[in-house]
PDB file of C-alpha atoms in Angstrom:
ATOM      1  CA  MET A   1      34.017 -22.846 -15.715  1.00  0.00           C
ATOM      2  CA  GLN A   2      33.042 -24.541 -19.489  1.00  0.00           C
ATOM      3  CA  GLY A   3      33.358 -28.254 -20.190  1.00  0.00           C
ATOM      4  CA  ILE A   4      31.354 -31.918 -19.556  1.00  0.00           C
ATOM      5  CA  LEU A   5      30.976 -33.900 -16.440  1.00  0.00           C
ATOM      6  CA  VAL A   6      30.535 -37.608 -17.014  1.00  0.00           C
ATOM      7  CA  VAL A   7      28.128 -38.300 -13.675  1.00  0.00           C
ATOM      8  CA  ASP A   8      27.204 -42.186 -12.088  1.00  0.00           C
ATOM      9  CA  LYS A   9      23.913 -41.150 -11.863  1.00  0.00           C
ATOM     10  CA  PRO A  10      22.657 -42.174  -8.728  1.00  0.00           C
ATOM     11  CA  GLU A  11      18.958 -44.789  -8.058  1.00  0.00           C
ATOM     12  CA  GLY A  12      16.114 -42.656  -7.047  1.00  0.00           C
ATOM     13  CA  PHE A  13      17.391 -39.377  -9.012  1.00  0.00           C
ATOM     14  CA  THR A  14      16.032 -37.680 -11.742  1.00  0.00           C
ATOM     15  CA  SER A  15      18.387 -36.637 -14.074  1.00  0.00           C
ATOM     16  CA  PHE A  16      17.127 -33.016 -13.630  1.00  0.00           C
ATOM     17  CA  ASP A  17      17.620 -33.808  -9.594  1.00  0.00           C
ATOM     18  CA  VAL A  18      21.672 -34.018 -11.583  1.00  0.00           C
ATOM     19  CA  VAL A  19      21.075 -31.170 -12.935  1.00  0.00           C
ATOM     20  CA  ALA A  20      19.974 -29.247 -10.321  1.00  0.00           C
ATOM     21  CA  LYS A  21      22.590 -30.827  -7.445  1.00  0.00           C
ATOM     22  CA  LEU A  22      25.279 -30.011 -10.035  1.00  0.00           C
ATOM     23  CA  ARG A  23      23.895 -26.179 -10.501  1.00  0.00           C
ATOM     24  CA  GLY A  24      25.179 -25.603  -6.783  1.00  0.00           C
ATOM     25  CA  ILE A  25      28.245 -27.085  -7.127  1.00  0.00           C
ATOM     26  CA  CYS A  26      29.660 -25.594  -9.698  1.00  0.00           C
ATOM     27  CA  GLY A  27      28.011 -21.708  -9.373  1.00  0.00           C
ATOM     28  CA  THR A  28      25.689 -21.584 -12.174  1.00  0.00           C
ATOM     29  CA  ARG A  29      22.563 -22.370 -13.852  1.00  0.00           C
ATOM     30  CA  ARG A  30      24.044 -23.012 -17.686  1.00  0.00           C
ATOM     31  CA  ILE A  31      24.148 -26.560 -17.571  1.00  0.00           C
ATOM     32  CA  GLY A  32      22.961 -29.325 -19.296  1.00  0.00           C
ATOM     33  CA  HIS A  33      22.681 -33.148 -19.767  1.00  0.00           C
ATOM     34  CA  GLY A  34      22.347 -35.340 -22.482  1.00  0.00           C
ATOM     35  CA  GLY A  35      20.066 -38.228 -22.463  1.00  0.00           C
ATOM     36  CA  THR A  36      17.448 -39.007 -19.920  1.00  0.00           C
ATOM     37  CA  LEU A  37      17.361 -41.272 -17.456  1.00  0.00           C
ATOM     38  CA  ASP A  38      14.660 -42.933 -15.679  1.00  0.00           C
ATOM     39  CA  PRO A  39      15.214 -42.931 -12.368  1.00  0.00           C
ATOM     40  CA  MET A  40      15.392 -45.984 -11.279  1.00  0.00           C
ATOM     41  CA  ALA A  41      18.539 -46.265 -13.575  1.00  0.00           C
ATOM     42  CA  THR A  42      22.107 -45.356 -12.634  1.00  0.00           C
ATOM     43  CA  GLY A  43      25.289 -44.586 -14.721  1.00  0.00           C
ATOM     44  CA  VAL A  44      26.812 -42.944 -17.016  1.00  0.00           C
ATOM     45  CA  LEU A  45      24.765 -39.559 -17.749  1.00  0.00           C
ATOM     46  CA  PRO A  46      27.194 -36.237 -19.316  1.00  0.00           C
ATOM     47  CA  VAL A  47      26.290 -32.959 -18.238  1.00  0.00           C
ATOM     48  CA  PHE A  48      27.162 -30.029 -20.130  1.00  0.00           C
ATOM     49  CA  VAL A  49      28.407 -27.109 -18.047  1.00  0.00           C
ATOM     50  CA  GLY A  50      28.998 -23.195 -19.396  1.00  0.00           C
ATOM     51  CA  GLY A  51      29.179 -22.740 -23.201  1.00  0.00           C
ATOM     52  CA  ALA A  52      29.030 -26.624 -23.451  1.00  0.00           C
ATOM     53  CA  ALA A  53      25.447 -27.014 -23.061  1.00  0.00           C
ATOM     54  CA  LYS A  54      25.127 -26.013 -26.801  1.00  0.00           C
ATOM     55  CA  ALA A  55      26.419 -29.170 -27.834  1.00  0.00           C
ATOM     56  CA  VAL A  56      23.310 -30.999 -25.741  1.00  0.00           C
ATOM     57  CA  ASP A  57      21.347 -31.829 -28.647  1.00  0.00           C
ATOM     58  CA  MET A  58      24.464 -32.551 -30.987  1.00  0.00           C
ATOM     59  CA  GLN A  59      25.806 -35.254 -27.604  1.00  0.00           C
ATOM     60  CA  GLU A  60      22.502 -36.864 -28.026  1.00  0.00           C
ATOM     61  CA  ARG A  61      21.800 -37.789 -30.987  1.00  0.00           C
ATOM     62  CA  ALA A  62      25.302 -40.565 -29.931  1.00  0.00           C
ATOM     63  CA  ASP A  63      24.435 -44.549 -29.488  1.00  0.00           C
ATOM     64  CA  LYS A  64      24.433 -46.128 -25.788  1.00  0.00           C
ATOM     65  CA  MET A  65      25.440 -49.128 -24.511  1.00  0.00           C
ATOM     66  CA  TYR A  66      23.701 -50.307 -20.753  1.00  0.00           C
ATOM     67  CA  THR A  67      23.681 -53.217 -18.644  1.00  0.00           C
ATOM     68  CA  ALA A  68      19.602 -54.818 -17.662  1.00  0.00           C
ATOM     69  CA  THR A  69      18.208 -57.228 -15.850  1.00  0.00           C
ATOM     70  CA  MET A  70      14.965 -58.287 -16.899  1.00  0.00           C
ATOM     71  CA  LEU A  71      12.611 -60.631 -15.492  1.00  0.00           C
ATOM     72  CA  LEU A  72       9.811 -62.483 -16.909  1.00  0.00           C
ATOM     73  CA  GLY A  73       7.163 -63.824 -15.566  1.00  0.00           C
ATOM     74  CA  ARG A  74       5.715 -60.244 -14.382  1.00  0.00           C
ATOM     75  CA  ARG A  75       4.314 -57.032 -16.419  1.00  0.00           C
ATOM     76  CA  THR A  76       3.660 -53.818 -14.850  1.00  0.00           C
ATOM     77  CA  ASP A  77       2.291 -50.340 -16.499  1.00  0.00           C
ATOM     78  CA  THR A  78       5.468 -48.535 -15.888  1.00  0.00           C
ATOM     79  CA  GLY A  79       7.544 -51.768 -17.518  1.00  0.00           C
ATOM     80  CA  ASP A  80       9.808 -51.562 -14.457  1.00  0.00           C
ATOM     81  CA  VAL A  81       9.813 -53.255 -10.850  1.00  0.00           C
ATOM     82  CA  THR A  82       8.258 -50.044  -9.245  1.00  0.00           C
ATOM     83  CA  GLY A  83       5.262 -50.256 -11.137  1.00  0.00           C
ATOM     84  CA  GLU A  84       1.513 -51.451 -10.442  1.00  0.00           C
ATOM     85  CA  THR A  85       1.668 -55.283 -11.833  1.00  0.00           C
ATOM     86  CA  LEU A  86      -1.077 -56.022 -14.726  1.00  0.00           C
ATOM     87  CA  GLU A  87       0.155 -59.670 -15.289  1.00  0.00           C
ATOM     88  CA  GLN A  88       1.723 -62.343 -13.312  1.00  0.00           C
ATOM     89  CA  ALA A  89       2.055 -65.940 -14.609  1.00  0.00           C
ATOM     90  CA  ALA A  90       4.719 -69.055 -14.123  1.00  0.00           C
ATOM     91  CA  VAL A  91       7.362 -69.215 -16.079  1.00  0.00           C
ATOM     92  CA  PRO A  92       8.084 -72.730 -18.246  1.00  0.00           C
ATOM     93  CA  ALA A  93      11.051 -74.617 -16.673  1.00  0.00           C
ATOM     94  CA  ASP A  94      12.020 -75.071 -20.079  1.00  0.00           C
ATOM     95  CA  ILE A  95      13.243 -71.287 -20.815  1.00  0.00           C
ATOM     96  CA  GLY A  96      16.131 -70.478 -19.706  1.00  0.00           C
ATOM     97  CA  LEU A  97      19.400 -69.076 -20.888  1.00  0.00           C
ATOM     98  CA  ASP A  98      19.592 -71.559 -24.051  1.00  0.00           C
ATOM     99  CA  ALA A  99      15.553 -70.186 -24.236  1.00  0.00           C
ATOM    100  CA  VAL A 100      16.436 -66.498 -23.801  1.00  0.00           C
ATOM    101  CA  ALA A 101      19.817 -66.947 -25.775  1.00  0.00           C
ATOM    102  CA  ALA A 102      17.655 -67.709 -29.087  1.00  0.00           C
ATOM    103  CA  VAL A 103      14.907 -64.972 -28.825  1.00  0.00           C
ATOM    104  CA  LEU A 104      17.887 -62.788 -29.245  1.00  0.00           C
ATOM    105  CA  PRO A 105      18.909 -61.958 -31.830  1.00  0.00           C
ATOM    106  CA  ARG A 106      15.346 -61.485 -33.390  1.00  0.00           C
ATOM    107  CA  PHE A 107      15.624 -58.118 -31.648  1.00  0.00           C
ATOM    108  CA  THR A 108      19.128 -56.805 -34.021  1.00  0.00           C
ATOM    109  CA  GLY A 109      18.850 -54.791 -36.367  1.00  0.00           C
ATOM    110  CA  PRO A 110      16.660 -51.215 -37.394  1.00  0.00           C
ATOM    111  CA  GLN A 111      13.265 -51.485 -36.522  1.00  0.00           C
ATOM    112  CA  GLN A 112      10.600 -49.402 -35.182  1.00  0.00           C
ATOM    113  CA  GLN A 113       9.363 -49.417 -31.023  1.00  0.00           C
ATOM    114  CA  VAL A 114       6.169 -47.147 -29.819  1.00  0.00           C
ATOM    115  CA  PRO A 115       7.480 -45.107 -26.965  1.00  0.00           C
ATOM    116  CA  PRO A 116       6.177 -46.100 -23.966  1.00  0.00           C
ATOM    117  CA  MET A 117       3.786 -44.706 -21.535  1.00  0.00           C
ATOM    118  CA  TYR A 118       5.823 -43.820 -19.170  1.00  0.00           C
ATOM    119  CA  SER A 119       7.949 -41.835 -21.213  1.00  0.00           C
ATOM    120  CA  ALA A 120       8.420 -38.016 -21.180  1.00  0.00           C
ATOM    121  CA  VAL A 121       8.028 -38.100 -25.205  1.00  0.00           C
ATOM    122  CA  LYS A 122       5.264 -35.331 -25.977  1.00  0.00           C
ATOM    123  CA  VAL A 123       2.337 -36.057 -27.658  1.00  0.00           C
ATOM    124  CA  ASN A 124       0.125 -32.727 -28.718  1.00  0.00           C
ATOM    125  CA  GLY A 125       2.489 -30.845 -26.392  1.00  0.00           C
ATOM    126  CA  GLN A 126       1.892 -32.950 -23.137  1.00  0.00           C
ATOM    127  CA  PRO A 127       4.405 -35.883 -21.605  1.00  0.00           C
ATOM    128  CA  LEU A 128       3.178 -39.263 -21.827  1.00  0.00           C
ATOM    129  CA  TYR A 129       3.605 -40.166 -18.231  1.00  0.00           C
ATOM    130  CA  LYS A 130       1.218 -36.830 -17.482  1.00  0.00           C
ATOM    131  CA  ALA A 131      -1.660 -38.677 -19.406  1.00  0.00           C
ATOM    132  CA  ALA A 132      -0.040 -42.392 -18.192  1.00  0.00           C
ATOM    133  CA  ARG A 133      -0.844 -40.899 -14.119  1.00  0.00           C
ATOM    134  CA  ALA A 134      -4.066 -39.135 -15.275  1.00  0.00           C
ATOM    135  CA  GLY A 135      -5.160 -43.070 -16.360  1.00  0.00           C
ATOM    136  CA  LYS A 136      -5.228 -42.162 -19.888  1.00  0.00           C
ATOM    137  CA  THR A 137      -3.590 -44.222 -23.330  1.00  0.00           C
ATOM    138  CA  VAL A 138      -2.649 -41.918 -26.196  1.00  0.00           C
ATOM    139  CA  GLU A 139      -2.123 -43.110 -28.968  1.00  0.00           C
ATOM    140  CA  ARG A 140       1.596 -43.083 -29.713  1.00  0.00           C
ATOM    141  CA  THR A 141       3.398 -42.792 -33.227  1.00  0.00           C
ATOM    142  CA  PRO A 142       6.598 -46.147 -33.561  1.00  0.00           C
ATOM    143  CA  ARG A 143       9.677 -44.592 -33.896  1.00  0.00           C
ATOM    144  CA  PRO A 144      12.970 -46.128 -35.398  1.00  0.00           C
ATOM    145  CA  VAL A 145      15.321 -46.835 -33.704  1.00  0.00           C
ATOM    146  CA  THR A 146      18.531 -49.744 -34.366  1.00  0.00           C
ATOM    147  CA  LEU A 147      20.225 -52.700 -31.761  1.00  0.00           C
ATOM    148  CA  HIS A 148      23.463 -53.187 -32.537  1.00  0.00           C
ATOM    149  CA  SER A 149      24.039 -55.754 -30.248  1.00  0.00           C
ATOM    150  CA  ILE A 150      22.288 -57.492 -27.235  1.00  0.00           C
ATOM    151  CA  MET A 151      24.379 -59.843 -26.037  1.00  0.00           C
ATOM    152  CA  LEU A 152      22.925 -62.468 -22.923  1.00  0.00           C
ATOM    153  CA  ALA A 153      25.260 -62.210 -19.495  1.00  0.00           C
ATOM    154  CA  GLY A 154      23.454 -64.441 -17.360  1.00  0.00           C
ATOM    155  CA  SER A 155      21.374 -65.136 -15.005  1.00  0.00           C
ATOM    156  CA  PRO A 156      21.978 -64.171 -11.011  1.00  0.00           C
ATOM    157  CA  ALA A 157      18.692 -65.098  -9.850  1.00  0.00           C
ATOM    158  CA  PRO A 158      15.673 -67.059 -11.291  1.00  0.00           C
ATOM    159  CA  ASN A 159      13.854 -66.346 -14.444  1.00  0.00           C
ATOM    160  CA  GLU A 160      16.472 -63.153 -14.379  1.00  0.00           C
ATOM    161  CA  TYR A 161      18.301 -62.001 -17.116  1.00  0.00           C
ATOM    162  CA  ILE A 162      21.432 -59.853 -17.472  1.00  0.00           C
ATOM    163  CA  LEU A 163      21.813 -58.432 -21.191  1.00  0.00           C
ATOM    164  CA  ASN A 164      24.192 -55.970 -22.213  1.00  0.00           C
ATOM    165  CA  ILE A 165      22.737 -54.037 -24.882  1.00  0.00           C
ATOM    166  CA  HIS A 166      24.422 -51.502 -27.326  1.00  0.00           C
ATOM    167  CA  CYS A 167      21.460 -49.515 -28.843  1.00  0.00           C
ATOM    168  CA  SER A 168      20.925 -45.812 -30.700  1.00  0.00           C
ATOM    169  CA  LYS A 169      18.967 -42.789 -29.378  1.00  0.00           C
ATOM    170  CA  GLY A 170      15.974 -42.825 -28.894  1.00  0.00           C
ATOM    171  CA  THR A 171      15.408 -46.935 -27.435  1.00  0.00           C
ATOM    172  CA  TYR A 172      13.284 -47.478 -24.706  1.00  0.00           C
ATOM    173  CA  VAL A 173      15.020 -50.477 -23.101  1.00  0.00           C
ATOM    174  CA  ARG A 174      11.846 -51.164 -21.208  1.00  0.00           C
ATOM    175  CA  VAL A 175      10.059 -51.872 -24.726  1.00  0.00           C
ATOM    176  CA  LEU A 176      12.550 -54.051 -25.505  1.00  0.00           C
ATOM    177  CA  LEU A 177      12.396 -56.442 -22.652  1.00  0.00           C
ATOM    178  CA  GLU A 178       9.217 -57.089 -22.676  1.00  0.00           C
ATOM    179  CA  ASP A 179       9.377 -56.902 -26.580  1.00  0.00           C
ATOM    180  CA  ILE A 180      11.486 -60.255 -25.228  1.00  0.00           C
ATOM    181  CA  GLY A 181       8.911 -61.565 -23.032  1.00  0.00           C
ATOM    182  CA  ARG A 182       6.317 -61.820 -25.685  1.00  0.00           C
ATOM    183  CA  ALA A 183       8.661 -63.320 -27.737  1.00  0.00           C
ATOM    184  CA  LEU A 184       9.213 -66.101 -24.862  1.00  0.00           C
ATOM    185  CA  GLY A 185       5.643 -65.985 -24.377  1.00  0.00           C
ATOM    186  CA  VAL A 186       6.198 -64.888 -21.290  1.00  0.00           C
ATOM    187  CA  PRO A 187       5.250 -61.610 -19.279  1.00  0.00           C
ATOM    188  CA  ALA A 188       9.049 -59.514 -18.776  1.00  0.00           C
ATOM    189  CA  THR A 189       9.730 -56.612 -16.821  1.00  0.00           C
ATOM    190  CA  MET A 190      12.731 -53.952 -16.282  1.00  0.00           C
ATOM    191  CA  ALA A 191      14.169 -55.463 -12.832  1.00  0.00           C
ATOM    192  CA  ALA A 192      17.315 -52.355 -12.770  1.00  0.00           C
ATOM    193  CA  LEU A 193      19.211 -50.654 -16.140  1.00  0.00           C
ATOM    194  CA  ARG A 194      22.639 -49.505 -15.027  1.00  0.00           C
ATOM    195  CA  ARG A 195      23.908 -47.293 -18.478  1.00  0.00           C
ATOM    196  CA  THR A 196      27.521 -48.186 -19.476  1.00  0.00           C
ATOM    197  CA  ALA A 197      28.212 -45.593 -22.033  1.00  0.00           C
ATOM    198  CA  SER A 198      27.023 -42.808 -23.850  1.00  0.00           C
ATOM    199  CA  GLY A 199      28.670 -41.719 -26.781  1.00  0.00           C
ATOM    200  CA  PRO A 200      32.453 -41.038 -26.139  1.00  0.00           C
ATOM    201  CA  TYR A 201      31.462 -40.875 -22.324  1.00  0.00           C
ATOM    202  CA  THR A 202      31.805 -44.694 -19.745  1.00  0.00           C
ATOM    203  CA  LEU A 203      31.859 -45.611 -16.477  1.00  0.00           C
ATOM    204  CA  GLU A 204      35.405 -45.274 -16.066  1.00  0.00           C
ATOM    205  CA  MET A 205      34.937 -41.926 -16.875  1.00  0.00           C
ATOM    206  CA  ALA A 206      32.591 -40.674 -14.653  1.00  0.00           C
ATOM    207  CA  TYR A 207      32.160 -39.345 -10.602  1.00  0.00           C
ATOM    208  CA  THR A 208      29.174 -39.882  -8.779  1.00  0.00           C
ATOM    209  CA  LEU A 209      28.015 -36.824  -6.785  1.00  0.00           C
ATOM    210  CA  ASP A 210      29.818 -37.049  -3.322  1.00  0.00           C
ATOM    211  CA  GLU A 211      33.011 -37.230  -5.425  1.00  0.00           C
ATOM    212  CA  LEU A 212      31.595 -33.818  -7.223  1.00  0.00           C
ATOM    213  CA  GLN A 213      30.904 -31.991  -4.040  1.00  0.00           C
ATOM    214  CA  ARG A 214      34.425 -33.566  -3.065  1.00  0.00           C
ATOM    215  CA  ALA A 215      36.626 -31.492  -6.136  1.00  0.00           C
ATOM    216  CA  ARG A 216      34.890 -28.573  -5.876  1.00  0.00           C
ATOM    217  CA  GLU A 217      35.603 -28.343  -1.384  1.00  0.00           C
ATOM    218  CA  ALA A 218      39.377 -28.827  -2.758  1.00  0.00           C
ATOM    219  CA  GLY A 219      38.754 -26.120  -5.207  1.00  0.00           C
ATOM    220  CA  THR A 220      39.845 -28.881  -7.763  1.00  0.00           C
ATOM    221  CA  LEU A 221      36.407 -28.913  -9.845  1.00  0.00           C
ATOM    222  CA  GLU A 222      37.528 -28.455 -12.858  1.00  0.00           C
ATOM    223  CA  SER A 223      40.383 -30.062 -13.365  1.00  0.00           C
ATOM    224  CA  LEU A 224      37.740 -33.056 -13.642  1.00  0.00           C
ATOM    225  CA  LEU A 225      35.776 -31.267 -16.282  1.00  0.00           C
ATOM    226  CA  LEU A 226      36.718 -32.996 -20.040  1.00  0.00           C
ATOM    227  CA  SER A 227      36.746 -30.198 -23.075  1.00  0.00           C
ATOM    228  CA  VAL A 228      33.688 -30.015 -25.385  1.00  0.00           C
ATOM    229  CA  GLU A 229      35.665 -30.852 -28.073  1.00  0.00           C
ATOM    230  CA  SER A 230      35.462 -34.972 -26.858  1.00  0.00           C
ATOM    231  CA  VAL A 231      31.819 -35.016 -27.167  1.00  0.00           C
ATOM    232  CA  PHE A 232      32.956 -34.780 -31.322  1.00  0.00           C
ATOM    233  CA  THR A 233      35.793 -37.450 -31.253  1.00  0.00           C
ATOM    234  CA  CYS A 234      33.925 -39.758 -33.934  1.00  0.00           C
ATOM    235  CA  LEU A 235      34.270 -36.950 -36.268  1.00  0.00           C
ATOM    236  CA  PRO A 236      37.531 -36.708 -37.885  1.00  0.00           C
ATOM    237  CA  ALA A 237      39.222 -33.530 -37.600  1.00  0.00           C
ATOM    238  CA  VAL A 238      40.399 -30.780 -40.167  1.00  0.00           C
ATOM    239  CA  GLU A 239      43.120 -27.669 -39.485  1.00  0.00           C
ATOM    240  CA  VAL A 240      42.424 -24.365 -40.715  1.00  0.00           C
ATOM    241  CA  ASN A 241      44.462 -21.112 -41.001  1.00  0.00           C
ATOM    242  CA  GLU A 242      44.176 -17.754 -39.385  1.00  0.00           C
ATOM    243  CA  GLU A 243      41.751 -16.405 -42.591  1.00  0.00           C
ATOM    244  CA  THR A 244      39.750 -19.750 -42.842  1.00  0.00           C
ATOM    245  CA  ARG A 245      39.136 -19.163 -38.487  1.00  0.00           C
ATOM    246  CA  ARG A 246      37.964 -15.509 -39.039  1.00  0.00           C
ATOM    247  CA  ARG A 247      35.128 -16.258 -41.570  1.00  0.00           C
ATOM    248  CA  LEU A 248      33.934 -18.905 -39.849  1.00  0.00           C
ATOM    249  CA  LEU A 249      33.401 -16.940 -36.338  1.00  0.00           C
ATOM    250  CA  ASN A 250      31.741 -14.224 -38.658  1.00  0.00           C
ATOM    251  CA  GLY A 251      29.703 -17.325 -40.884  1.00  0.00           C
ATOM    252  CA  ALA A 252      30.895 -17.003 -44.333  1.00  0.00           C
ATOM    253  CA  PRO A 253      31.493 -19.002 -46.027  1.00  0.00           C
ATOM    254  CA  THR A 254      34.865 -20.135 -47.262  1.00  0.00           C
ATOM    255  CA  TYR A 255      34.809 -21.806 -51.038  1.00  0.00           C
ATOM    256  CA  ARG A 256      37.866 -24.498 -52.623  1.00  0.00           C
ATOM    257  CA  PHE A 257      38.554 -26.188 -48.928  1.00  0.00           C
ATOM    258  CA  PRO A 258      40.906 -28.630 -50.410  1.00  0.00           C
ATOM    259  CA  ALA A 259      38.504 -32.158 -48.336  1.00  0.00           C
ATOM    260  CA  ARG A 260      36.214 -34.263 -48.891  1.00  0.00           C
ATOM    261  CA  ASP A 261      32.809 -33.560 -48.405  1.00  0.00           C
ATOM    262  CA  GLY A 262      31.441 -34.243 -44.982  1.00  0.00           C
ATOM    263  CA  ARG A 263      31.269 -32.392 -41.641  1.00  0.00           C
ATOM    264  CA  TYR A 264      34.654 -32.299 -39.478  1.00  0.00           C
ATOM    265  CA  ARG A 265      35.702 -30.707 -36.259  1.00  0.00           C
ATOM    266  CA  ALA A 266      37.206 -27.562 -37.040  1.00  0.00           C
ATOM    267  CA  LEU A 267      41.062 -26.442 -35.144  1.00  0.00           C
ATOM    268  CA  CYS A 268      43.417 -23.280 -35.808  1.00  0.00           C
ATOM    269  CA  ALA A 269      46.396 -23.936 -34.624  1.00  0.00           C
ATOM    270  CA  GLY A 270      45.665 -26.275 -32.562  1.00  0.00           C
ATOM    271  CA  GLU A 271      42.537 -24.368 -30.755  1.00  0.00           C
ATOM    272  CA  PHE A 272      38.891 -26.382 -30.667  1.00  0.00           C
ATOM    273  CA  LEU A 273      36.531 -24.182 -33.376  1.00  0.00           C
ATOM    274  CA  GLY A 274      33.660 -25.620 -33.977  1.00  0.00           C
ATOM    275  CA  VAL A 275      31.700 -28.198 -36.144  1.00  0.00           C
ATOM    276  CA  CYS A 276      31.764 -27.503 -39.317  1.00  0.00           C
ATOM    277  CA  ARG A 277      30.679 -29.080 -42.967  1.00  0.00           C
ATOM    278  CA  VAL A 278      32.015 -29.531 -46.435  1.00  0.00           C
ATOM    279  CA  GLU A 279      30.387 -30.241 -49.602  1.00  0.00           C
ATOM    280  CA  LYS A 280      31.666 -29.668 -52.898  1.00  0.00           C
ATOM    281  CA  HIS A 281      34.164 -28.054 -51.224  1.00  0.00           C
ATOM    282  CA  ILE A 282      32.590 -25.478 -49.453  1.00  0.00           C
ATOM    283  CA  LEU A 283      33.175 -24.784 -46.027  1.00  0.00           C
ATOM    284  CA  THR A 284      30.668 -24.128 -42.820  1.00  0.00           C
ATOM    285  CA  VAL A 285      30.482 -24.218 -39.959  1.00  0.00           C
ATOM    286  CA  GLU A 286      28.135 -25.119 -38.124  1.00  0.00           C
ATOM    287  CA  LYS A 287      28.371 -24.536 -34.318  1.00  0.00           C
ATOM    288  CA  LEU A 288      31.733 -23.068 -32.970  1.00  0.00           C
ATOM    289  CA  PHE A 289      32.189 -23.513 -29.407  1.00  0.00           C
ATOM    290  CA  CYS A 290      34.659 -20.850 -29.455  1.00  0.00           C
ATOM    291  CA  GLU A 291      35.006 -17.481 -28.050  1.00  0.00           C
ATOM    292  CA  ARG A 292      34.930 -14.537 -31.138  1.00  0.00           C
ATOM    293  CA  ALA A 293      37.732 -12.694 -29.143  1.00  0.00           C
TER     294      ALA A 293
END
């Protein structure tokens, strides 16, 4: 069994909980996931089964899309409503949809973001959340992220605002919402988060854990797997002949290859071989996903 299962992660599960559950459903320990979701978050979690697990590190670089609910008037130690309240304040009556919409453009584009203490980011080999649970604060280095767009989608309740966010990998939505609150002059925290897309994978492609369990029992689980090639749909495809295929499988370069510089999906007779790179008409393999026959 090899391929990608797009899971709709339930609230209360860690990403590793999902992997552990799928190891039982799929009958293999060779499983990885493409991008951690907090336990309170739901939505798209690509899970890589069998040989597809080699693509996890490449998919994690993909952009993400979220629907987040921002709550104004409260700030917590975790950056979301599951944490202990650190600050609470009344929200001025003049802060509404128009005021929120007015500050959002400040947060689009490339920027530096400091990871939150309650995160899996490691400093000196230790995850930050372990230091946070011990009551410690660790100095963190800002990391580059890009917010491609932030759209205000409504206000379902007083002081709650729904935002649709398209961002680069490594973006912490909790931190973004706190920063938006700071720009408005009030504390803010995250009340809900749903990932709607991770790279090419969307909610429309996702299955619940119950649906995957039922598919296993019905013998249809493998039909739900997406090909590992689906990770790389953003790359152009290049067709290679049998001789070039053999060279790629052996890790040997192919000279005078007729393609422009860049990264490609390599195919031979329609079969996906892996990801390759062309530089100065020299074709080299980046990572293979086919069997070495």
